[in-house]
XYZ file of C-alpha atoms in Angstrom:
188
model
C 19.386 8.170 115.799
C 17.031 5.231 115.837
C 18.516 2.504 118.015
C 21.352 2.284 120.526
C 22.591 -1.038 121.870
C 24.385 -0.930 125.227
C 26.213 -4.084 126.352
C 28.273 -4.912 129.425
C 29.756 -7.998 131.112
C 27.465 -7.861 134.182
C 23.967 -6.595 134.953
C 25.299 -4.014 137.417
C 27.744 -2.564 134.900
C 25.052 -2.673 132.220
C 22.550 -0.799 134.374
C 25.131 1.873 135.187
C 26.264 2.182 131.543
C 22.670 2.392 130.331
C 21.839 5.141 132.838
C 24.940 7.105 131.786
C 24.067 6.661 128.101
C 20.486 7.813 128.605
C 21.606 10.857 130.594
C 24.226 11.782 127.975
C 21.679 11.538 125.162
C 19.138 13.665 127.045
C 21.784 16.303 127.874
C 22.767 16.360 124.178
C 19.176 17.230 123.288
C 17.859 13.880 122.119
C 14.297 12.986 122.998
C 13.938 9.466 124.359
C 10.814 7.426 124.749
C 11.368 5.865 128.171
C 8.939 3.047 127.383
C 11.229 1.997 124.501
C 14.226 1.426 126.805
C 14.521 -2.334 127.226
C 16.077 -3.515 130.475
C 14.872 -7.137 130.525
C 15.121 -9.920 127.939
C 14.089 -10.606 125.337
C 15.554 -7.481 123.777
C 14.450 -6.436 120.318
C 17.242 -4.917 118.263
C 17.526 -4.391 114.492
C 15.004 -7.095 113.683
C 16.434 -9.580 116.169
C 15.039 -10.920 119.398
C 17.939 -11.388 121.802
C 17.313 -13.697 124.743
C 19.611 -14.706 127.578
C 21.075 -17.573 125.518
C 19.772 -17.296 121.965
C 19.231 -14.851 119.136
C 16.404 -15.302 116.648
C 15.031 -13.075 113.904
C 11.807 -11.365 114.860
C 8.744 -12.536 112.998
C 9.354 -11.882 109.314
C 6.453 -11.952 106.917
C 7.371 -13.747 103.740
C 5.433 -12.361 100.825
C 4.771 -15.535 98.873
C 2.483 -13.811 96.379
C 4.994 -12.942 93.692
C 3.663 -11.086 90.668
C 6.514 -8.845 89.489
C 10.292 -8.643 89.380
C 10.034 -5.966 92.098
C 8.294 -8.512 94.362
C 11.156 -10.971 93.797
C 13.765 -8.298 94.642
C 11.894 -7.442 97.840
C 11.633 -11.111 98.855
C 15.298 -11.876 98.124
C 16.373 -8.757 100.032
C 14.426 -9.860 103.112
C 15.857 -13.373 102.874
C 19.420 -12.067 102.546
C 18.885 -10.208 105.797
C 17.978 -13.353 107.770
C 20.435 -15.760 106.099
C 23.162 -15.398 108.758
C 20.778 -16.551 111.493
C 18.953 -19.248 109.583
C 21.887 -20.906 107.848
C 20.344 -20.552 104.389
C 22.911 -21.335 101.713
C 23.130 -19.794 98.259
C 22.193 -23.218 96.933
C 19.064 -23.264 99.138
C 17.912 -19.938 97.740
C 19.070 -20.424 94.118
C 15.541 -21.131 92.788
C 14.420 -17.759 94.152
C 17.496 -15.892 92.924
C 16.994 -17.437 89.477
C 13.728 -15.493 89.267
C 15.852 -12.317 89.176
C 17.340 -13.286 85.803
C 16.619 -11.034 82.908
C 17.229 -7.312 82.631
C 13.574 -6.443 82.393
C 11.570 -3.701 84.059
C 10.672 -4.041 87.741
C 7.029 -4.341 86.718
C 7.712 -7.356 84.467
C 5.647 -10.411 85.458
C 7.110 -13.216 87.573
C 5.658 -16.264 89.269
C 7.080 -18.815 91.669
C 8.344 -22.032 90.125
C 7.763 -25.306 92.007
C 11.449 -25.208 93.022
C 11.077 -21.647 94.337
C 7.997 -22.700 96.329
C 10.037 -25.527 97.882
C 12.793 -23.051 98.769
C 10.233 -20.804 100.487
C 8.890 -23.767 102.448
C 12.420 -24.477 103.671
C 12.807 -20.828 104.707
C 9.552 -20.914 106.652
C 10.570 -24.149 108.389
C 13.963 -22.728 109.383
C 12.384 -19.508 110.641
C 10.353 -21.528 113.108
C 13.207 -23.793 114.242
C 16.629 -22.133 113.798
C 18.409 -19.809 116.176
C 21.840 -18.402 116.815
C 23.427 -18.299 120.246
C 24.945 -15.555 122.307
C 28.666 -15.987 122.627
C 30.328 -17.302 125.761
C 33.177 -14.899 126.645
C 35.123 -17.771 128.222
C 35.248 -19.852 125.026
C 37.363 -19.329 121.894
C 35.668 -18.678 118.567
C 36.036 -21.263 115.831
C 35.312 -21.086 112.120
C 34.636 -23.883 109.669
C 34.168 -23.737 105.904
C 31.585 -26.104 104.429
C 29.752 -26.792 101.188
C 30.845 -27.605 97.672
C 32.331 -25.226 95.132
C 31.039 -22.763 94.108
C 28.625 -22.658 97.065
C 30.970 -22.466 100.044
C 29.777 -21.090 103.372
C 31.067 -20.929 106.891
C 29.956 -21.057 110.488
C 31.362 -19.025 113.371
C 30.821 -21.132 116.471
C 31.960 -22.039 119.965
C 32.137 -25.517 121.490
C 31.443 -26.312 125.130
C 33.478 -29.421 125.992
C 31.820 -29.891 129.387
C 28.329 -30.550 127.973
C 27.177 -33.765 126.356
C 24.022 -33.328 124.324
C 22.516 -36.661 125.354
C 22.908 -35.940 129.084
C 21.064 -32.667 129.202
C 18.973 -30.239 127.265
C 21.815 -27.963 126.264
C 23.717 -28.457 123.046
C 27.523 -28.154 123.255
C 27.509 -26.337 119.890
C 26.928 -22.580 120.056
C 26.280 -21.293 116.530
C 27.154 -17.624 116.575
C 26.628 -16.806 112.900
C 26.513 -18.350 109.435
C 28.756 -16.675 106.832
C 27.988 -16.691 103.106
C 29.672 -15.484 99.951
C 28.133 -12.499 98.233
C 25.297 -13.399 95.929
C 25.900 -11.972 92.506
C 22.698 -11.167 90.721
C 22.447 -12.690 87.255
C 23.009 -10.136 84.494
C 21.514 -11.983 81.550
């Protein structure tokens, strides 16, 4: 077992649940590294940094030096992992996915096109500016479908009616997660 996430509605309940979980794991014979138990934000979990209000991907190194098809697969895999938090559409990443075309060996040569370089620049910009929010248990979830066929995508969000963006620092829109259709790799 690598990682366990314990959540609760209040700090008191969380502290109690975490203590019970730790004790149960120790009794079951698991060895825990006490210094890895995170009790204060920001929490790091499965590549995410979870704050009191927001969720952002931890620093992800983008390997921009593409030389082989294997490098492209590795890059696209990493980008697929962060898409739900960055709001990257299939259309945004199409120039990179196009580099996967061709049924050649993983060692076959590849290089970034100007369009693919632009797509990577967009990714790097979004990684430094985008975030998702933690949900508000008192608000309903909403879902909207956007985009143009065949590149539809959705957003799971919540809306706080009592906040006006211009009056304060908080945004009334809480983006919980971006949802994308499965990317089918080209089989040419």
